JSON list of C-alpha atoms in Angstrom, two decimals:
[
{"chain": "A", "resi": 438, "resn": "MET", "atom": "CA", "xyz": [-6.12, 8.98, -83.98]},
{"chain": "A", "resi": 439, "resn": "LYS", "atom": "CA", "xyz": [-5.71, 11.63, -81.50]},
{"chain": "A", "resi": 440, "resn": "LYS", "atom": "CA", "xyz": [-8.52, 13.41, -79.78]},
{"chain": "A", "resi": 441, "resn": "ASN", "atom": "CA", "xyz": [-7.75, 16.72, -81.53]},
{"chain": "A", "resi": 442, "resn": "GLN", "atom": "CA", "xyz": [-7.75, 15.13, -84.98]},
{"chain": "A", "resi": 443, "resn": "ARG", "atom": "CA", "xyz": [-11.21, 13.61, -84.39]},
{"chain": "A", "resi": 444, "resn": "THR", "atom": "CA", "xyz": [-12.51, 16.95, -83.19]},
{"chain": "A", "resi": 445, "resn": "TYR", "atom": "CA", "xyz": [-11.22, 18.79, -86.26]},
{"chain": "A", "resi": 446, "resn": "LEU", "atom": "CA", "xyz": [-12.58, 16.11, -88.61]},
{"chain": "A", "resi": 447, "resn": "LEU", "atom": "CA", "xyz": [-16.01, 16.20, -87.00]},
{"chain": "A", "resi": 448, "resn": "LEU", "atom": "CA", "xyz": [-15.94, 20.02, -86.98]},
{"chain": "A", "resi": 449, "resn": "GLY", "atom": "CA", "xyz": [-15.23, 20.05, -90.74]},
{"chain": "A", "resi": 450, "resn": "LEU", "atom": "CA", "xyz": [-18.04, 17.55, -91.37]},
{"chain": "A", "resi": 451, "resn": "VAL", "atom": "CA", "xyz": [-20.52, 19.62, -89.32]},
{"chain": "A", "resi": 452, "resn": "LEU", "atom": "CA", "xyz": [-19.53, 22.83, -91.15]},
{"chain": "A", "resi": 453, "resn": "THR", "atom": "CA", "xyz": [-19.96, 21.10, -94.51]},
{"chain": "A", "resi": 454, "resn": "VAL", "atom": "CA", "xyz": [-23.46, 19.84, -93.64]},
{"chain": "A", "resi": 455, "resn": "TRP", "atom": "CA", "xyz": [-24.54, 23.25, -92.27]},
{"chain": "A", "resi": 456, "resn": "GLY", "atom": "CA", "xyz": [-23.05, 24.98, -95.33]},
{"chain": "A", "resi": 457, "resn": "LEU", "atom": "CA", "xyz": [-25.02, 22.78, -97.74]},
{"chain": "A", "resi": 458, "resn": "LEU", "atom": "CA", "xyz": [-28.20, 23.34, -95.73]},
{"chain": "A", "resi": 459, "resn": "GLY", "atom": "CA", "xyz": [-27.64, 27.09, -95.72]},
{"chain": "A", "resi": 460, "resn": "LEU", "atom": "CA", "xyz": [-26.95, 27.09, -99.49]},
{"chain": "A", "resi": 461, "resn": "ARG", "atom": "CA", "xyz": [-30.27, 25.32, -100.14]},
{"chain": "A", "resi": 462, "resn": "ILE", "atom": "CA", "xyz": [-32.14, 27.83, -98.00]},
{"chain": "A", "resi": 463, "resn": "VAL", "atom": "CA", "xyz": [-30.51, 30.78, -99.81]},
{"chain": "A", "resi": 464, "resn": "ARG", "atom": "CA", "xyz": [-31.31, 29.31, -103.25]},
{"chain": "A", "resi": 465, "resn": "THR", "atom": "CA", "xyz": [-34.93, 28.70, -102.25]},
{"chain": "A", "resi": 466, "resn": "VAL", "atom": "CA", "xyz": [-35.45, 32.22, -100.92]},
{"chain": "A", "resi": 467, "resn": "SER", "atom": "CA", "xyz": [-33.80, 33.99, -103.86]},
{"chain": "A", "resi": 468, "resn": "PRO", "atom": "CA", "xyz": [-33.67, 31.84, -107.01]},
{"chain": "A", "resi": 469, "resn": "PRO", "atom": "CA", "xyz": [-31.01, 32.74, -109.56]},
{"chain": "A", "resi": 470, "resn": "THR", "atom": "CA", "xyz": [-32.10, 35.30, -112.16]},
{"chain": "A", "resi": 471, "resn": "GLY", "atom": "CA", "xyz": [-31.17, 35.32, -115.83]},
{"chain": "A", "resi": 472, "resn": "VAL", "atom": "CA", "xyz": [-32.16, 31.73, -116.42]},
{"chain": "A", "resi": 473, "resn": "SER", "atom": "CA", "xyz": [-35.22, 31.65, -118.62]},
{"chain": "A", "resi": 474, "resn": "ARG", "atom": "CA", "xyz": [-36.55, 28.69, -120.45]},
{"chain": "A", "resi": 475, "resn": "THR", "atom": "CA", "xyz": [-38.33, 29.11, -123.73]},
{"chain": "A", "resi": 476, "resn": "VAL", "atom": "CA", "xyz": [-40.83, 26.83, -125.38]},
{"chain": "A", "resi": 477, "resn": "ALA", "atom": "CA", "xyz": [-38.12, 25.63, -127.75]},
{"chain": "A", "resi": 478, "resn": "ASP", "atom": "CA", "xyz": [-35.99, 24.56, -124.77]},
{"chain": "A", "resi": 479, "resn": "ILE", "atom": "CA", "xyz": [-38.79, 22.55, -123.25]},
{"chain": "A", "resi": 480, "resn": "GLY", "atom": "CA", "xyz": [-39.71, 20.66, -126.41]},
{"chain": "A", "resi": 481, "resn": "GLU", "atom": "CA", "xyz": [-42.94, 19.75, -128.12]},
{"chain": "A", "resi": 482, "resn": "PHE", "atom": "CA", "xyz": [-46.11, 19.65, -126.05]},
{"chain": "A", "resi": 483, "resn": "ARG", "atom": "CA", "xyz": [-47.83, 16.28, -125.99]},
{"chain": "A", "resi": 484, "resn": "PRO", "atom": "CA", "xyz": [-51.01, 16.09, -123.94]},
{"chain": "A", "resi": 485, "resn": "VAL", "atom": "CA", "xyz": [-51.47, 13.06, -121.75]},
{"chain": "A", "resi": 486, "resn": "ALA", "atom": "CA", "xyz": [-54.17, 10.72, -122.98]},
{"chain": "A", "resi": 487, "resn": "ILE", "atom": "CA", "xyz": [-57.00, 10.55, -120.47]},
{"chain": "A", "resi": 488, "resn": "LYS", "atom": "CA", "xyz": [-58.36, 7.10, -119.87]},
{"chain": "A", "resi": 489, "resn": "ARG", "atom": "CA", "xyz": [-62.11, 6.91, -119.45]},
{"chain": "A", "resi": 490, "resn": "PRO", "atom": "CA", "xyz": [-63.16, 4.94, -116.39]},
{"chain": "A", "resi": 491, "resn": "ASP", "atom": "CA", "xyz": [-65.27, 1.88, -116.91]},
{"chain": "A", "resi": 492, "resn": "SER", "atom": "CA", "xyz": [-68.93, 2.67, -116.54]},
{"chain": "A", "resi": 493, "resn": "PHE", "atom": "CA", "xyz": [-71.65, 0.53, -115.13]},
{"chain": "A", "resi": 494, "resn": "GLY", "atom": "CA", "xyz": [-75.39, 0.71, -114.77]},
{"chain": "A", "resi": 495, "resn": "ILE", "atom": "CA", "xyz": [-77.77, -0.32, -112.06]},
{"chain": "A", "resi": 496, "resn": "VAL", "atom": "CA", "xyz": [-80.91, -2.16, -113.02]},
{"chain": "A", "resi": 497, "resn": "ALA", "atom": "CA", "xyz": [-83.49, -1.52, -110.33]},
{"chain": "A", "resi": 498, "resn": "ASP", "atom": "CA", "xyz": [-86.11, -4.09, -111.29]},
{"chain": "A", "resi": 499, "resn": "TYR", "atom": "CA", "xyz": [-86.96, -5.20, -107.77]},
{"chain": "A", "resi": 500, "resn": "ARG", "atom": "CA", "xyz": [-90.15, -4.73, -105.78]},
{"chain": "A", "resi": 501, "resn": "ASP", "atom": "CA", "xyz": [-90.70, -1.35, -104.12]},
{"chain": "A", "resi": 502, "resn": "PRO", "atom": "CA", "xyz": [-90.20, -1.97, -100.38]},
{"chain": "A", "resi": 503, "resn": "PHE", "atom": "CA", "xyz": [-92.74, 0.67, -99.34]},
{"chain": "A", "resi": 504, "resn": "LEU", "atom": "CA", "xyz": [-95.54, 0.23, -101.88]},
{"chain": "A", "resi": 505, "resn": "GLY", "atom": "CA", "xyz": [-94.99, -3.45, -102.62]},
{"chain": "A", "resi": 506, "resn": "THR", "atom": "CA", "xyz": [-95.36, -2.97, -106.37]},
{"chain": "A", "resi": 507, "resn": "LEU", "atom": "CA", "xyz": [-93.10, -3.90, -109.23]},
{"chain": "A", "resi": 508, "resn": "PRO", "atom": "CA", "xyz": [-91.79, -1.14, -111.47]},
{"chain": "A", "resi": 509, "resn": "ARG", "atom": "CA", "xyz": [-93.55, -0.54, -114.78]},
{"chain": "A", "resi": 510, "resn": "SER", "atom": "CA", "xyz": [-91.71, -2.01, -117.70]},
{"chain": "A", "resi": 511, "resn": "GLU", "atom": "CA", "xyz": [-91.57, 0.17, -120.74]},
{"chain": "A", "resi": 512, "resn": "VAL", "atom": "CA", "xyz": [-92.16, -1.54, -124.02]},
{"chain": "A", "resi": 513, "resn": "PRO", "atom": "CA", "xyz": [-89.20, -0.89, -126.25]},
{"chain": "A", "resi": 514, "resn": "GLY", "atom": "CA", "xyz": [-90.42, 0.45, -129.53]},
{"chain": "A", "resi": 515, "resn": "LYS", "atom": "CA", "xyz": [-89.42, 2.64, -132.35]},
{"chain": "A", "resi": 516, "resn": "LYS", "atom": "CA", "xyz": [-89.60, 6.30, -131.60]},
{"chain": "A", "resi": 517, "resn": "GLU", "atom": "CA", "xyz": [-90.13, 8.34, -134.70]},
{"chain": "A", "resi": 518, "resn": "ALA", "atom": "CA", "xyz": [-87.96, 11.36, -134.98]},
{"chain": "A", "resi": 519, "resn": "VAL", "atom": "CA", "xyz": [-89.95, 14.54, -135.26]},
{"chain": "A", "resi": 520, "resn": "PRO", "atom": "CA", "xyz": [-88.56, 16.58, -138.12]},
{"chain": "A", "resi": 521, "resn": "LYS", "atom": "CA", "xyz": [-87.55, 20.03, -136.99]},
{"chain": "A", "resi": 522, "resn": "LYS", "atom": "CA", "xyz": [-89.00, 22.89, -138.92]},
{"chain": "A", "resi": 523, "resn": "GLU", "atom": "CA", "xyz": [-86.44, 25.20, -140.38]},
{"chain": "A", "resi": 524, "resn": "ALA", "atom": "CA", "xyz": [-86.59, 28.61, -138.81]},
{"chain": "A", "resi": 525, "resn": "LEU", "atom": "CA", "xyz": [-87.69, 31.08, -141.41]},
{"chain": "A", "resi": 526, "resn": "PRO", "atom": "CA", "xyz": [-85.85, 34.36, -141.53]},
{"chain": "A", "resi": 527, "resn": "GLU", "atom": "CA", "xyz": [-87.81, 37.11, -139.82]},
{"chain": "A", "resi": 528, "resn": "LYS", "atom": "CA", "xyz": [-88.82, 39.99, -142.06]},
{"chain": "A", "resi": 529, "resn": "ASP", "atom": "CA", "xyz": [-88.53, 43.59, -140.91]},
{"chain": "A", "resi": 530, "resn": "ILE", "atom": "CA", "xyz": [-92.12, 44.88, -141.31]},
{"chain": "A", "resi": 531, "resn": "ARG", "atom": "CA", "xyz": [-92.96, 48.48, -140.42]},
{"chain": "A", "resi": 532, "resn": "TYR", "atom": "CA", "xyz": [-96.32, 50.22, -140.67]},
{"chain": "A", "resi": 533, "resn": "THR", "atom": "CA", "xyz": [-95.87, 53.94, -141.32]},
{"chain": "A", "resi": 534, "resn": "GLY", "atom": "CA", "xyz": [-99.43, 55.15, -141.96]},
{"chain": "A", "resi": 535, "resn": "PHE", "atom": "CA", "xyz": [-102.46, 55.06, -144.25]},
{"chain": "A", "resi": 536, "resn": "ILE", "atom": "CA", "xyz": [-104.61, 57.23, -146.46]},
{"chain": "A", "resi": 537, "resn": "THR", "atom": "CA", "xyz": [-108.22, 56.95, -147.56]},
{"chain": "A", "resi": 538, "resn": "GLU", "atom": "CA", "xyz": [-109.34, 57.60, -151.13]},
{"chain": "A", "resi": 539, "resn": "ASN", "atom": "CA", "xyz": [-112.06, 60.23, -151.30]},
{"chain": "A", "resi": 540, "resn": "THR", "atom": "CA", "xyz": [-114.03, 58.69, -154.13]},
{"chain": "A", "resi": 541, "resn": "THR", "atom": "CA", "xyz": [-114.15, 55.02, -153.12]},
{"chain": "A", "resi": 542, "resn": "GLY", "atom": "CA", "xyz": [-113.37, 55.18, -149.38]},
{"chain": "A", "resi": 543, "resn": "LYS", "atom": "CA", "xyz": [-110.69, 52.52, -149.91]},
{"chain": "A", "resi": 544, "resn": "LYS", "atom": "CA", "xyz": [-107.78, 52.50, -147.41]},
{"chain": "A", "resi": 545, "resn": "ILE", "atom": "CA", "xyz": [-104.22, 52.40, -148.71]},
{"chain": "A", "resi": 546, "resn": "PHE", "atom": "CA", "xyz": [-101.51, 51.48, -146.19]},
{"chain": "A", "resi": 547, "resn": "PHE", "atom": "CA", "xyz": [-97.84, 52.46, -146.27]},
{"chain": "A", "resi": 548, "resn": "LEU", "atom": "CA", "xyz": [-95.66, 49.44, -145.45]},
{"chain": "A", "resi": 549, "resn": "THR", "atom": "CA", "xyz": [-91.90, 48.99, -145.34]},
{"chain": "A", "resi": 550, "resn": "VAL", "atom": "CA", "xyz": [-90.75, 45.37, -145.74]},
{"chain": "A", "resi": 551, "resn": "ASP", "atom": "CA", "xyz": [-86.98, 44.80, -145.44]},
{"chain": "A", "resi": 552, "resn": "GLY", "atom": "CA", "xyz": [-86.27, 48.42, -146.37]},
{"chain": "A", "resi": 553, "resn": "GLN", "atom": "CA", "xyz": [-88.59, 48.44, -149.40]},
{"chain": "A", "resi": 554, "resn": "GLN", "atom": "CA", "xyz": [-91.49, 50.90, -148.95]},
{"chain": "A", "resi": 555, "resn": "GLN", "atom": "CA", "xyz": [-94.71, 50.49, -150.89]},
{"chain": "A", "resi": 556, "resn": "MET", "atom": "CA", "xyz": [-98.41, 51.37, -150.76]},
{"chain": "A", "resi": 557, "resn": "LEU", "atom": "CA", "xyz": [-100.75, 48.38, -150.33]},
{"chain": "A", "resi": 558, "resn": "ASP", "atom": "CA", "xyz": [-104.46, 47.92, -150.03]},
{"chain": "A", "resi": 559, "resn": "GLU", "atom": "CA", "xyz": [-106.06, 45.05, -148.10]},
{"chain": "A", "resi": 560, "resn": "ASN", "atom": "CA", "xyz": [-105.00, 41.62, -149.46]},
{"chain": "A", "resi": 561, "resn": "GLY", "atom": "CA", "xyz": [-102.01, 43.24, -151.18]},
{"chain": "A", "resi": 562, "resn": "VAL", "atom": "CA", "xyz": [-98.71, 41.32, -151.24]},
{"chain": "A", "resi": 563, "resn": "LEU", "atom": "CA", "xyz": [-95.18, 42.73, -150.86]},
{"chain": "A", "resi": 564, "resn": "GLY", "atom": "CA", "xyz": [-92.17, 40.40, -150.64]},
{"chain": "A", "resi": 565, "resn": "GLY", "atom": "CA", "xyz": [-94.23, 37.38, -149.52]},
{"chain": "A", "resi": 566, "resn": "VAL", "atom": "CA", "xyz": [-96.06, 39.44, -146.86]},
{"chain": "A", "resi": 567, "resn": "ARG", "atom": "CA", "xyz": [-99.84, 39.72, -147.30]},
{"chain": "A", "resi": 568, "resn": "LEU", "atom": "CA", "xyz": [-101.72, 42.60, -145.69]},
{"chain": "A", "resi": 569, "resn": "VAL", "atom": "CA", "xyz": [-104.84, 41.09, -144.10]},
{"chain": "A", "resi": 570, "resn": "SER", "atom": "CA", "xyz": [-106.47, 44.10, -142.42]},
{"chain": "A", "resi": 571, "resn": "GLY", "atom": "CA", "xyz": [-105.63, 47.36, -140.74]},
{"chain": "A", "resi": 572, "resn": "ASP", "atom": "CA", "xyz": [-106.74, 50.55, -139.06]},
{"chain": "A", "resi": 573, "resn": "ALA", "atom": "CA", "xyz": [-105.12, 53.75, -137.78]},
{"chain": "A", "resi": 574, "resn": "GLU", "atom": "CA", "xyz": [-103.16, 52.07, -134.91]},
{"chain": "A", "resi": 575, "resn": "LYS", "atom": "CA", "xyz": [-102.12, 48.68, -136.31]},
{"chain": "A", "resi": 576, "resn": "ILE", "atom": "CA", "xyz": [-102.21, 46.28, -139.22]},
{"chain": "A", "resi": 577, "resn": "LYS", "atom": "CA", "xyz": [-102.36, 42.50, -139.49]},
{"chain": "A", "resi": 578, "resn": "VAL", "atom": "CA", "xyz": [-100.04, 40.77, -141.91]},
{"chain": "A", "resi": 579, "resn": "ARG", "atom": "CA", "xyz": [-99.65, 37.12, -142.87]},
{"chain": "A", "resi": 580, "resn": "TYR", "atom": "CA", "xyz": [-96.19, 35.71, -143.55]},
{"chain": "A", "resi": 581, "resn": "HIS", "atom": "CA", "xyz": [-95.63, 31.96, -144.20]},
{"chain": "A", "resi": 582, "resn": "GLY", "atom": "CA", "xyz": [-99.00, 31.06, -142.68]},
{"chain": "A", "resi": 583, "resn": "LYS", "atom": "CA", "xyz": [-98.52, 33.08, -139.48]},
{"chain": "A", "resi": 584, "resn": "THR", "atom": "CA", "xyz": [-100.53, 36.19, -138.70]},
{"chain": "A", "resi": 585, "resn": "LYS", "atom": "CA", "xyz": [-98.69, 39.03, -137.02]},
{"chain": "A", "resi": 586, "resn": "SER", "atom": "CA", "xyz": [-99.95, 42.35, -135.69]},
{"chain": "A", "resi": 587, "resn": "VAL", "atom": "CA", "xyz": [-97.72, 45.35, -136.41]},
{"chain": "A", "resi": 588, "resn": "PRO", "atom": "CA", "xyz": [-98.30, 48.67, -134.61]},
{"chain": "A", "resi": 589, "resn": "ILE", "atom": "CA", "xyz": [-97.78, 51.99, -136.34]},
{"chain": "A", "resi": 590, "resn": "ALA", "atom": "CA", "xyz": [-94.20, 53.31, -136.22]},
{"chain": "A", "resi": 591, "resn": "GLN", "atom": "CA", "xyz": [-93.70, 56.52, -134.26]}
]
C-alpha cells in the first residue's frame, strides 16, 4: 500500500469515529421529539417481590460488667387481655335556662338533648340523660354512669 492510501484510509476511519461521537452528543443534548410511549406500549406492571431479610435476636443474659449482677428473669405467664370498653356516642346536651314555680318553689330546667327540647325537674330523664341538680349558671347531668357539668348556653 502506498503512503497516500494509508493516509486516506486512516483519515476516513478518524472521521467516522468523530462523526459517531458527535452524533451521540447531539442526540443526548436534544432527544428526538414525537416519540411517546404509552402504558399500553410498555406492558402490564408487575411489582418486584421484596424479600424480607433474615432477622435475628440477641439474648443478653450475661452478668452486668459494671454492677456485677445478673439480669432479672421474667416469669413467662399468661397475660389476660383487658377488654376495651366501647366508646359510647356523645350526646349533645345544652342548658338553655330555668324557671321557678311560684306556688311550690320547684325549679324546672330547659334542656335540649340531641335537638329535642324539653322541660325537666331534678331527677327527670330525657333520652337516657338524668338531670341530677342545677342552678342559674350550670346543671349536672348523668349519662351512662358519668356525671357531667353543663354551663348555660349564651
